[in-house]
Amino acid sequence: MSENRQKIKYPYLPEGREFLYVPLENMWMEMAKKFAKENSLDKVMPGAAVVVKDEEFLGIGANGSRYHEINECERIKQGAKSGEGYDLCEGCHPKNHSEPSAILDAKGVGNGDKLAGADLYLWGHWWCCESCWGEMIKVGIKNVYLLEGSEVLFNKEAEGNIVERQFD
């Protein structure tokens, strides 16, 4: 891991795991971005994940649900920190995250047996929550790729972020 990456304080990262980074021109990251723009139901942090193994597309998924269109977010009402309290809100529940959605898609199209050793490309976020890591580890996802600079671009707290302007 590069020295700059070692300085990033991820809200969660399992021991022995790391994030790898690719430029936007990476075909899988471009696919994730396009899918997020067209399919994510999360208006603030639209995201998508693409699962690939040996350059073979296995599955894709976007984040969000329609819950927040008619209900307040319980996490926000209760002041939950980023990455915490997903179980408090149906709209924020991990089942609505990009990573498990992409895994479910891969299984649904008959690629579940190919997930061990696969890679996941994640657009729209700068880290993965504990629940998503758990799902990825359970099915054998090997590497998680983020967009270069995502720790600023998709970090609500970072100066210079593009939150709510991800597709401008």
Short mmCIF file of N, CA and C in Angstrom, two decimals:
data_model
loop_
_atom_site.label_atom_id
_atom_site.label_comp_id
_atom_site.label_asym_id
_atom_site.label_seq_id
_atom_site.Cartn_x
_atom_site.Cartn_y
_atom_site.Cartn_z
N MET A 1 0.85 -1.17 0.00
CA MET A 1 0.00 0.00 0.00
C MET A 1 0.90 1.24 0.00
N SER A 2 0.54 2.24 -0.80
CA SER A 2 1.35 3.45 -0.88
C SER A 2 1.30 4.21 0.44
N GLU A 3 2.29 5.07 0.64
CA GLU A 3 2.36 5.84 1.88
C GLU A 3 1.13 6.72 2.05
N ASN A 4 0.65 7.35 0.97
CA ASN A 4 -0.55 8.18 1.05
C ASN A 4 -1.77 7.36 1.47
N ARG A 5 -1.90 6.17 0.96
CA ARG A 5 -3.04 5.32 1.28
C ARG A 5 -2.99 4.87 2.75
N GLN A 6 -1.80 4.70 3.30
CA GLN A 6 -1.67 4.29 4.69
C GLN A 6 -2.20 5.37 5.63
N LYS A 7 -2.24 6.60 5.18
CA LYS A 7 -2.70 7.72 6.01
C LYS A 7 -4.22 7.84 6.03
N ILE A 8 -4.91 7.18 5.13
CA ILE A 8 -6.36 7.28 5.07
C ILE A 8 -6.94 6.54 6.28
N LYS A 9 -7.82 7.22 6.99
CA LYS A 9 -8.48 6.63 8.15
C LYS A 9 -9.88 6.18 7.72
N TYR A 10 -9.97 4.94 7.29
CA TYR A 10 -11.26 4.39 6.87
C TYR A 10 -12.11 4.15 8.11
N PRO A 11 -13.42 4.43 8.03
CA PRO A 11 -14.28 4.13 9.18
C PRO A 11 -14.29 2.65 9.53
N TYR A 12 -14.08 1.78 8.53
CA TYR A 12 -13.99 0.35 8.80
C TYR A 12 -13.12 -0.30 7.73
N LEU A 13 -12.25 -1.18 8.17
CA LEU A 13 -11.44 -1.99 7.26
C LEU A 13 -11.02 -3.24 8.01
N PRO A 14 -11.45 -4.43 7.54
CA PRO A 14 -11.09 -5.66 8.24
C PRO A 14 -9.57 -5.88 8.22
N GLU A 15 -9.10 -6.50 9.26
CA GLU A 15 -7.67 -6.81 9.34
C GLU A 15 -7.28 -7.69 8.16
N GLY A 16 -6.14 -7.37 7.58
CA GLY A 16 -5.63 -8.14 6.45
C GLY A 16 -6.22 -7.74 5.11
N ARG A 17 -7.09 -6.76 5.10
CA ARG A 17 -7.70 -6.30 3.85
C ARG A 17 -7.21 -4.89 3.54
N GLU A 18 -7.29 -4.55 2.26
CA GLU A 18 -6.94 -3.20 1.83
C GLU A 18 -7.81 -2.84 0.63
N PHE A 19 -7.85 -1.56 0.34
CA PHE A 19 -8.51 -1.10 -0.86
C PHE A 19 -7.46 -0.87 -1.93
N LEU A 20 -7.81 -1.21 -3.14
CA LEU A 20 -6.97 -0.92 -4.29
C LEU A 20 -7.67 0.18 -5.08
N TYR A 21 -6.91 0.90 -5.90
CA TYR A 21 -7.47 2.06 -6.59
C TYR A 21 -7.23 1.99 -8.08
N VAL A 22 -8.23 2.48 -8.83
CA VAL A 22 -8.14 2.53 -10.29
C VAL A 22 -8.63 3.90 -10.75
N PRO A 23 -8.18 4.32 -11.95
CA PRO A 23 -8.66 5.59 -12.50
C PRO A 23 -10.08 5.41 -13.06
N LEU A 24 -10.74 6.52 -13.29
CA LEU A 24 -12.09 6.49 -13.85
C LEU A 24 -12.12 5.80 -15.21
N GLU A 25 -11.01 5.84 -15.93
CA GLU A 25 -10.95 5.22 -17.25
C GLU A 25 -10.98 3.69 -17.21
N ASN A 26 -10.85 3.11 -16.04
CA ASN A 26 -10.95 1.66 -15.91
C ASN A 26 -12.35 1.24 -16.37
N MET A 27 -12.45 0.26 -17.24
CA MET A 27 -13.74 -0.10 -17.83
C MET A 27 -14.76 -0.56 -16.80
N TRP A 28 -14.32 -1.21 -15.75
CA TRP A 28 -15.25 -1.69 -14.73
C TRP A 28 -15.74 -0.54 -13.86
N MET A 29 -14.86 0.42 -13.59
CA MET A 29 -15.26 1.59 -12.82
C MET A 29 -16.21 2.46 -13.65
N GLU A 30 -15.94 2.58 -14.94
CA GLU A 30 -16.86 3.31 -15.82
C GLU A 30 -18.23 2.66 -15.83
N MET A 31 -18.26 1.32 -15.87
CA MET A 31 -19.52 0.59 -15.85
C MET A 31 -20.27 0.85 -14.54
N ALA A 32 -19.55 0.82 -13.42
CA ALA A 32 -20.17 1.07 -12.12
C ALA A 32 -20.74 2.49 -12.06
N LYS A 33 -19.99 3.46 -12.55
CA LYS A 33 -20.47 4.85 -12.54
C LYS A 33 -21.75 4.99 -13.36
N LYS A 34 -21.74 4.44 -14.54
CA LYS A 34 -22.91 4.51 -15.43
C LYS A 34 -24.11 3.83 -14.78
N PHE A 35 -23.89 2.67 -14.18
CA PHE A 35 -24.98 1.94 -13.54
C PHE A 35 -25.52 2.73 -12.34
N ALA A 36 -24.64 3.36 -11.57
CA ALA A 36 -25.07 4.18 -10.43
C ALA A 36 -25.95 5.33 -10.91
N LYS A 37 -25.50 5.99 -11.97
CA LYS A 37 -26.25 7.14 -12.49
C LYS A 37 -27.65 6.72 -12.94
N GLU A 38 -27.75 5.56 -13.56
CA GLU A 38 -29.02 5.11 -14.12
C GLU A 38 -29.90 4.33 -13.14
N ASN A 39 -29.31 3.76 -12.09
CA ASN A 39 -30.07 2.83 -11.26
C ASN A 39 -30.09 3.09 -9.76
N SER A 40 -29.15 3.89 -9.25
CA SER A 40 -29.12 4.11 -7.80
C SER A 40 -30.36 4.89 -7.36
N LEU A 41 -30.92 4.50 -6.25
CA LEU A 41 -32.05 5.21 -5.67
C LEU A 41 -31.62 6.15 -4.56
N ASP A 42 -30.33 6.18 -4.26
CA ASP A 42 -29.78 7.07 -3.24
C ASP A 42 -29.41 8.38 -3.92
N LYS A 43 -30.13 9.44 -3.60
CA LYS A 43 -29.91 10.73 -4.27
C LYS A 43 -28.67 11.47 -3.78
N VAL A 44 -28.24 11.21 -2.55
CA VAL A 44 -27.07 11.90 -2.00
C VAL A 44 -25.78 11.17 -2.33
N MET A 45 -25.75 9.87 -2.11
CA MET A 45 -24.55 9.07 -2.33
C MET A 45 -24.84 7.92 -3.29
N PRO A 46 -25.17 8.23 -4.55
CA PRO A 46 -25.45 7.15 -5.50
C PRO A 46 -24.21 6.29 -5.71
N GLY A 47 -24.42 5.00 -5.67
CA GLY A 47 -23.29 4.09 -5.83
C GLY A 47 -23.67 2.84 -6.59
N ALA A 48 -22.66 2.16 -7.08
CA ALA A 48 -22.86 0.88 -7.75
C ALA A 48 -21.60 0.06 -7.63
N ALA A 49 -21.77 -1.25 -7.69
CA ALA A 49 -20.65 -2.18 -7.62
C ALA A 49 -20.74 -3.16 -8.78
N VAL A 50 -19.56 -3.49 -9.30
CA VAL A 50 -19.45 -4.46 -10.39
C VAL A 50 -18.54 -5.58 -9.89
N VAL A 51 -18.97 -6.83 -10.07
CA VAL A 51 -18.17 -7.98 -9.68
C VAL A 51 -17.61 -8.62 -10.94
N VAL A 52 -16.29 -8.87 -10.92
CA VAL A 52 -15.56 -9.35 -12.08
C VAL A 52 -14.58 -10.44 -11.64
N LYS A 53 -14.39 -11.43 -12.49
CA LYS A 53 -13.35 -12.42 -12.22
C LYS A 53 -12.66 -12.76 -13.54
N ASP A 54 -11.35 -12.62 -13.55
CA ASP A 54 -10.56 -12.90 -14.74
C ASP A 54 -11.11 -12.15 -15.96
N GLU A 55 -11.45 -10.88 -15.73
CA GLU A 55 -11.98 -10.00 -16.77
C GLU A 55 -13.35 -10.44 -17.30
N GLU A 56 -14.02 -11.32 -16.57
CA GLU A 56 -15.38 -11.73 -16.93
C GLU A 56 -16.36 -11.06 -15.98
N PHE A 57 -17.34 -10.37 -16.54
CA PHE A 57 -18.39 -9.73 -15.76
C PHE A 57 -19.26 -10.79 -15.09
N LEU A 58 -19.46 -10.64 -13.77
CA LEU A 58 -20.28 -11.60 -13.04
C LEU A 58 -21.60 -11.02 -12.54
N GLY A 59 -21.59 -9.75 -12.12
CA GLY A 59 -22.81 -9.16 -11.57
C GLY A 59 -22.64 -7.68 -11.31
N ILE A 60 -23.77 -7.01 -11.12
CA ILE A 60 -23.76 -5.56 -10.90
C ILE A 60 -24.93 -5.19 -9.99
N GLY A 61 -24.75 -4.16 -9.18
CA GLY A 61 -25.83 -3.72 -8.30
C GLY A 61 -25.65 -2.27 -7.90
N ALA A 62 -26.76 -1.61 -7.66
CA ALA A 62 -26.75 -0.21 -7.21
C ALA A 62 -27.29 -0.13 -5.79
N ASN A 63 -27.08 1.00 -5.17
CA ASN A 63 -27.54 1.19 -3.79
C ASN A 63 -28.85 1.96 -3.75
N GLY A 64 -29.46 1.93 -2.58
CA GLY A 64 -30.65 2.72 -2.34
C GLY A 64 -31.93 1.90 -2.33
N SER A 65 -32.99 2.58 -1.88
CA SER A 65 -34.33 2.02 -1.88
C SER A 65 -35.30 3.20 -1.96
N ARG A 66 -36.53 2.92 -2.15
CA ARG A 66 -37.54 3.99 -2.24
C ARG A 66 -38.04 4.42 -0.84
N TYR A 67 -37.55 3.80 0.19
CA TYR A 67 -38.01 4.06 1.55
C TYR A 67 -37.93 5.55 1.90
N HIS A 68 -36.81 6.19 1.56
CA HIS A 68 -36.63 7.59 1.95
C HIS A 68 -37.50 8.56 1.15
N GLU A 69 -38.16 8.10 0.12
CA GLU A 69 -39.05 8.98 -0.64
C GLU A 69 -40.28 9.35 0.19
N ILE A 70 -40.67 8.48 1.11
CA ILE A 70 -41.85 8.79 1.92
C ILE A 70 -41.60 8.73 3.43
N ASN A 71 -40.41 8.31 3.84
CA ASN A 71 -40.09 8.20 5.26
C ASN A 71 -38.81 8.95 5.58
N GLU A 72 -38.77 9.51 6.78
CA GLU A 72 -37.53 10.13 7.24
C GLU A 72 -36.50 9.06 7.56
N CYS A 73 -35.25 9.42 7.44
CA CYS A 73 -34.18 8.49 7.76
C CYS A 73 -33.99 8.43 9.28
N GLU A 74 -34.19 7.27 9.83
CA GLU A 74 -34.04 7.08 11.28
C GLU A 74 -32.60 7.31 11.73
N ARG A 75 -31.65 6.98 10.88
CA ARG A 75 -30.24 7.20 11.24
C ARG A 75 -29.97 8.69 11.43
N ILE A 76 -30.48 9.49 10.52
CA ILE A 76 -30.28 10.95 10.62
C ILE A 76 -31.02 11.49 11.84
N LYS A 77 -32.26 11.05 12.03
CA LYS A 77 -33.04 11.52 13.19
C LYS A 77 -32.35 11.20 14.50
N GLN A 78 -31.68 10.05 14.55
CA GLN A 78 -31.03 9.63 15.80
C GLN A 78 -29.56 10.05 15.87
N GLY A 79 -29.08 10.73 14.84
CA GLY A 79 -27.70 11.24 14.86
C GLY A 79 -26.63 10.18 14.71
N ALA A 80 -26.92 9.11 13.99
CA ALA A 80 -25.93 8.04 13.79
C ALA A 80 -24.76 8.56 12.95
N LYS A 81 -23.58 8.11 13.29
CA LYS A 81 -22.37 8.47 12.55
C LYS A 81 -22.32 7.72 11.23
N SER A 82 -21.51 8.20 10.32
CA SER A 82 -21.31 7.53 9.04
C SER A 82 -20.86 6.09 9.30
N GLY A 83 -21.53 5.16 8.64
CA GLY A 83 -21.16 3.75 8.78
C GLY A 83 -21.77 3.05 9.97
N GLU A 84 -22.57 3.75 10.76
CA GLU A 84 -23.17 3.14 11.94
C GLU A 84 -24.69 3.23 11.89
N GLY A 85 -25.35 2.33 12.57
CA GLY A 85 -26.79 2.37 12.73
C GLY A 85 -27.60 2.01 11.51
N TYR A 86 -27.03 1.28 10.57
CA TYR A 86 -27.78 0.90 9.38
C TYR A 86 -29.03 0.11 9.73
N ASP A 87 -28.99 -0.62 10.82
CA ASP A 87 -30.14 -1.42 11.23
C ASP A 87 -31.29 -0.56 11.76
N LEU A 88 -31.03 0.73 12.02
CA LEU A 88 -32.07 1.63 12.52
C LEU A 88 -33.05 2.07 11.44
N CYS A 89 -32.64 1.98 10.19
CA CYS A 89 -33.43 2.54 9.10
C CYS A 89 -33.57 1.55 7.95
N GLU A 90 -34.81 1.27 7.58
CA GLU A 90 -35.07 0.35 6.47
C GLU A 90 -34.40 0.83 5.19
N GLY A 91 -34.39 2.12 4.95
CA GLY A 91 -33.78 2.66 3.73
C GLY A 91 -32.27 2.55 3.69
N CYS A 92 -31.64 2.52 4.85
CA CYS A 92 -30.18 2.46 4.93
C CYS A 92 -29.65 1.04 5.16
N HIS A 93 -30.55 0.11 5.36
CA HIS A 93 -30.16 -1.26 5.69
C HIS A 93 -29.15 -1.79 4.67
N PRO A 94 -28.15 -2.55 5.12
CA PRO A 94 -27.13 -3.09 4.21
C PRO A 94 -27.66 -3.87 3.01
N LYS A 95 -28.85 -4.42 3.10
CA LYS A 95 -29.41 -5.13 1.94
C LYS A 95 -29.59 -4.18 0.76
N ASN A 96 -29.60 -2.88 1.04
CA ASN A 96 -29.75 -1.87 0.00
C ASN A 96 -28.42 -1.27 -0.45
N HIS A 97 -27.31 -1.84 -0.02
CA HIS A 97 -25.99 -1.35 -0.41
C HIS A 97 -25.57 -1.99 -1.74
N SER A 98 -24.68 -1.33 -2.43
CA SER A 98 -24.24 -1.78 -3.76
C SER A 98 -23.56 -3.15 -3.74
N GLU A 99 -22.70 -3.38 -2.76
CA GLU A 99 -21.90 -4.60 -2.74
C GLU A 99 -22.77 -5.85 -2.63
N PRO A 100 -23.68 -5.95 -1.63
CA PRO A 100 -24.51 -7.15 -1.58
C PRO A 100 -25.48 -7.24 -2.76
N SER A 101 -25.88 -6.10 -3.29
CA SER A 101 -26.75 -6.09 -4.46
C SER A 101 -26.05 -6.72 -5.67
N ALA A 102 -24.77 -6.38 -5.86
CA ALA A 102 -24.00 -6.95 -6.97
C ALA A 102 -23.76 -8.45 -6.76
N ILE A 103 -23.50 -8.85 -5.52
CA ILE A 103 -23.31 -10.27 -5.21
C ILE A 103 -24.59 -11.04 -5.49
N LEU A 104 -25.73 -10.49 -5.07
CA LEU A 104 -27.02 -11.12 -5.31
C LEU A 104 -27.30 -11.23 -6.81
N ASP A 105 -26.94 -10.21 -7.57
CA ASP A 105 -27.11 -10.25 -9.01
C ASP A 105 -26.27 -11.37 -9.62
N ALA A 106 -25.02 -11.46 -9.19
CA ALA A 106 -24.14 -12.52 -9.72
C ALA A 106 -24.72 -13.90 -9.43
N LYS A 107 -25.23 -14.08 -8.23
CA LYS A 107 -25.84 -15.37 -7.88
C LYS A 107 -27.09 -15.62 -8.72
N GLY A 108 -27.87 -14.57 -8.95
CA GLY A 108 -29.12 -14.70 -9.68
C GLY A 108 -28.96 -15.05 -11.14
N VAL A 109 -27.84 -14.71 -11.72
CA VAL A 109 -27.60 -15.04 -13.13
C VAL A 109 -26.71 -16.26 -13.28
N GLY A 110 -26.56 -17.00 -12.18
CA GLY A 110 -25.83 -18.26 -12.25
C GLY A 110 -24.32 -18.16 -12.08
N ASN A 111 -23.85 -17.03 -11.56
CA ASN A 111 -22.41 -16.86 -11.38
C ASN A 111 -21.97 -16.99 -9.93
N GLY A 112 -22.84 -17.45 -9.07
CA GLY A 112 -22.50 -17.56 -7.65
C GLY A 112 -21.30 -18.44 -7.38
N ASP A 113 -21.12 -19.49 -8.19
CA ASP A 113 -19.99 -20.40 -7.98
C ASP A 113 -18.66 -19.79 -8.44
N LYS A 114 -18.72 -18.65 -9.11
CA LYS A 114 -17.50 -18.00 -9.60
C LYS A 114 -17.04 -16.85 -8.69
N LEU A 115 -17.76 -16.57 -7.61
CA LEU A 115 -17.45 -15.41 -6.77
C LEU A 115 -16.13 -15.54 -6.00
N ALA A 116 -15.76 -16.74 -5.63
CA ALA A 116 -14.50 -16.92 -4.89
C ALA A 116 -13.34 -16.49 -5.77
N GLY A 117 -12.58 -15.51 -5.26
CA GLY A 117 -11.44 -14.98 -6.00
C GLY A 117 -11.79 -13.84 -6.93
N ALA A 118 -13.06 -13.42 -6.95
CA ALA A 118 -13.48 -12.31 -7.81
C ALA A 118 -13.09 -10.97 -7.21
N ASP A 119 -13.17 -9.94 -8.03
CA ASP A 119 -12.90 -8.56 -7.62
C ASP A 119 -14.18 -7.75 -7.68
N LEU A 120 -14.27 -6.74 -6.83
CA LEU A 120 -15.42 -5.86 -6.82
C LEU A 120 -14.95 -4.42 -7.04
N TYR A 121 -15.58 -3.74 -7.98
CA TYR A 121 -15.29 -2.33 -8.28
C TYR A 121 -16.45 -1.50 -7.76
N LEU A 122 -16.15 -0.52 -6.92
CA LEU A 122 -17.18 0.25 -6.24
C LEU A 122 -17.10 1.72 -6.61
N TRP A 123 -18.15 2.23 -7.22
CA TRP A 123 -18.26 3.66 -7.55
C TRP A 123 -19.15 4.33 -6.51
N GLY A 124 -18.77 5.54 -6.10
CA GLY A 124 -19.63 6.36 -5.27
C GLY A 124 -19.34 6.35 -3.79
N HIS A 125 -18.38 5.57 -3.35
CA HIS A 125 -18.04 5.50 -1.92
C HIS A 125 -16.52 5.42 -1.76
N TRP A 126 -16.06 5.73 -0.56
CA TRP A 126 -14.61 5.71 -0.31
C TRP A 126 -14.22 4.64 0.69
N TRP A 127 -15.17 3.80 1.08
CA TRP A 127 -14.92 2.68 1.97
C TRP A 127 -16.15 1.79 1.96
N CYS A 128 -16.05 0.62 2.57
CA CYS A 128 -17.17 -0.33 2.66
C CYS A 128 -17.47 -0.57 4.14
N CYS A 129 -18.75 -0.65 4.46
CA CYS A 129 -19.14 -0.87 5.85
C CYS A 129 -18.84 -2.31 6.28
N GLU A 130 -18.92 -2.55 7.57
CA GLU A 130 -18.61 -3.87 8.12
C GLU A 130 -19.52 -4.95 7.54
N SER A 131 -20.80 -4.65 7.41
CA SER A 131 -21.73 -5.63 6.87
C SER A 131 -21.38 -6.00 5.43
N CYS A 132 -21.04 -5.00 4.62
CA CYS A 132 -20.69 -5.28 3.22
C CYS A 132 -19.40 -6.09 3.13
N TRP A 133 -18.41 -5.72 3.95
CA TRP A 133 -17.18 -6.50 3.98
C TRP A 133 -17.50 -7.95 4.35
N GLY A 134 -18.38 -8.12 5.34
CA GLY A 134 -18.75 -9.48 5.76
C GLY A 134 -19.33 -10.29 4.62
N GLU A 135 -20.21 -9.68 3.83
CA GLU A 135 -20.80 -10.37 2.68
C GLU A 135 -19.74 -10.70 1.64
N MET A 136 -18.85 -9.74 1.38
CA MET A 136 -17.81 -9.98 0.36
C MET A 136 -16.85 -11.07 0.80
N ILE A 137 -16.46 -11.05 2.05
CA ILE A 137 -15.55 -12.07 2.57
C ILE A 137 -16.22 -13.44 2.54
N LYS A 138 -17.50 -13.49 2.91
CA LYS A 138 -18.24 -14.77 2.95
C LYS A 138 -18.26 -15.45 1.58
N VAL A 139 -18.40 -14.67 0.49
CA VAL A 139 -18.46 -15.29 -0.84
C VAL A 139 -17.09 -15.37 -1.51
N GLY A 140 -16.06 -14.83 -0.84
CA GLY A 140 -14.71 -14.97 -1.36
C GLY A 140 -14.22 -13.86 -2.27
N ILE A 141 -14.84 -12.68 -2.21
CA ILE A 141 -14.34 -11.55 -3.00
C ILE A 141 -12.90 -11.30 -2.56
N LYS A 142 -12.00 -11.22 -3.53
CA LYS A 142 -10.57 -11.09 -3.24
C LYS A 142 -10.16 -9.63 -3.05
N ASN A 143 -10.45 -8.79 -4.03
CA ASN A 143 -10.02 -7.39 -4.01
C ASN A 143 -11.20 -6.45 -4.16
N VAL A 144 -11.10 -5.29 -3.50
CA VAL A 144 -12.08 -4.23 -3.66
C VAL A 144 -11.36 -3.02 -4.23
N TYR A 145 -11.85 -2.58 -5.39
CA TYR A 145 -11.26 -1.43 -6.08
C TYR A 145 -12.16 -0.21 -5.92
N LEU A 146 -11.54 0.90 -5.55
CA LEU A 146 -12.22 2.19 -5.45
C LEU A 146 -11.64 3.13 -6.50
N LEU A 147 -12.35 4.22 -6.74
CA LEU A 147 -11.88 5.24 -7.66
C LEU A 147 -10.73 6.00 -7.02
N GLU A 148 -9.69 6.25 -7.79
CA GLU A 148 -8.58 7.08 -7.29
C GLU A 148 -9.14 8.40 -6.75
N GLY A 149 -8.71 8.78 -5.56
CA GLY A 149 -9.16 10.03 -4.95
C GLY A 149 -10.51 9.95 -4.27
N SER A 150 -11.08 8.75 -4.21
CA SER A 150 -12.42 8.60 -3.63
C SER A 150 -12.49 9.04 -2.17
N GLU A 151 -11.36 8.96 -1.47
CA GLU A 151 -11.36 9.36 -0.06
C GLU A 151 -11.67 10.84 0.12
N VAL A 152 -11.54 11.62 -0.94
CA VAL A 152 -11.94 13.03 -0.94
C VAL A 152 -13.26 13.18 -1.70
N LEU A 153 -13.31 12.64 -2.90
CA LEU A 153 -14.45 12.84 -3.79
C LEU A 153 -15.78 12.43 -3.16
N PHE A 154 -15.81 11.30 -2.47
CA PHE A 154 -17.06 10.75 -1.95
C PHE A 154 -17.15 10.83 -0.42
N ASN A 155 -16.30 11.61 0.19
CA ASN A 155 -16.28 11.76 1.64
C ASN A 155 -17.04 13.04 1.99
N LYS A 156 -18.18 12.91 2.62
CA LYS A 156 -19.01 14.07 2.97
C LYS A 156 -18.25 15.10 3.81
N GLU A 157 -17.26 14.65 4.56
CA GLU A 157 -16.52 15.53 5.46
C GLU A 157 -15.32 16.20 4.79
N ALA A 158 -14.93 15.74 3.61
CA ALA A 158 -13.71 16.24 2.97
C ALA A 158 -13.97 17.51 2.16
N GLU A 159 -13.07 18.43 2.29
CA GLU A 159 -13.12 19.63 1.46
C GLU A 159 -12.79 19.22 0.03
N GLY A 160 -13.60 19.69 -0.91
CA GLY A 160 -13.37 19.33 -2.30
C GLY A 160 -14.14 18.10 -2.75
N ASN A 161 -15.07 17.62 -1.91
CA ASN A 161 -15.85 16.44 -2.31
C ASN A 161 -16.82 16.80 -3.44
N ILE A 162 -17.37 15.76 -4.06
CA ILE A 162 -18.35 15.97 -5.13
C ILE A 162 -19.71 15.38 -4.75
N VAL A 163 -19.94 15.23 -3.47
CA VAL A 163 -21.20 14.68 -2.97
C VAL A 163 -22.35 15.53 -3.50
N GLU A 164 -23.35 14.85 -4.03
CA GLU A 164 -24.54 15.43 -4.67
C GLU A 164 -24.23 16.08 -6.03
N ARG A 165 -22.99 15.91 -6.52
CA ARG A 165 -22.58 16.40 -7.84
C ARG A 165 -21.76 15.33 -8.56
N GLN A 166 -21.98 14.06 -8.23
CA GLN A 166 -21.15 12.98 -8.72
C GLN A 166 -21.16 12.81 -10.24
N PHE A 167 -22.18 13.32 -10.90
CA PHE A 167 -22.29 13.08 -12.34
C PHE A 167 -22.22 14.38 -13.15
N ASP A 168 -21.84 15.46 -12.50
CA ASP A 168 -21.71 16.75 -13.21
C ASP A 168 -20.50 16.73 -14.15
#
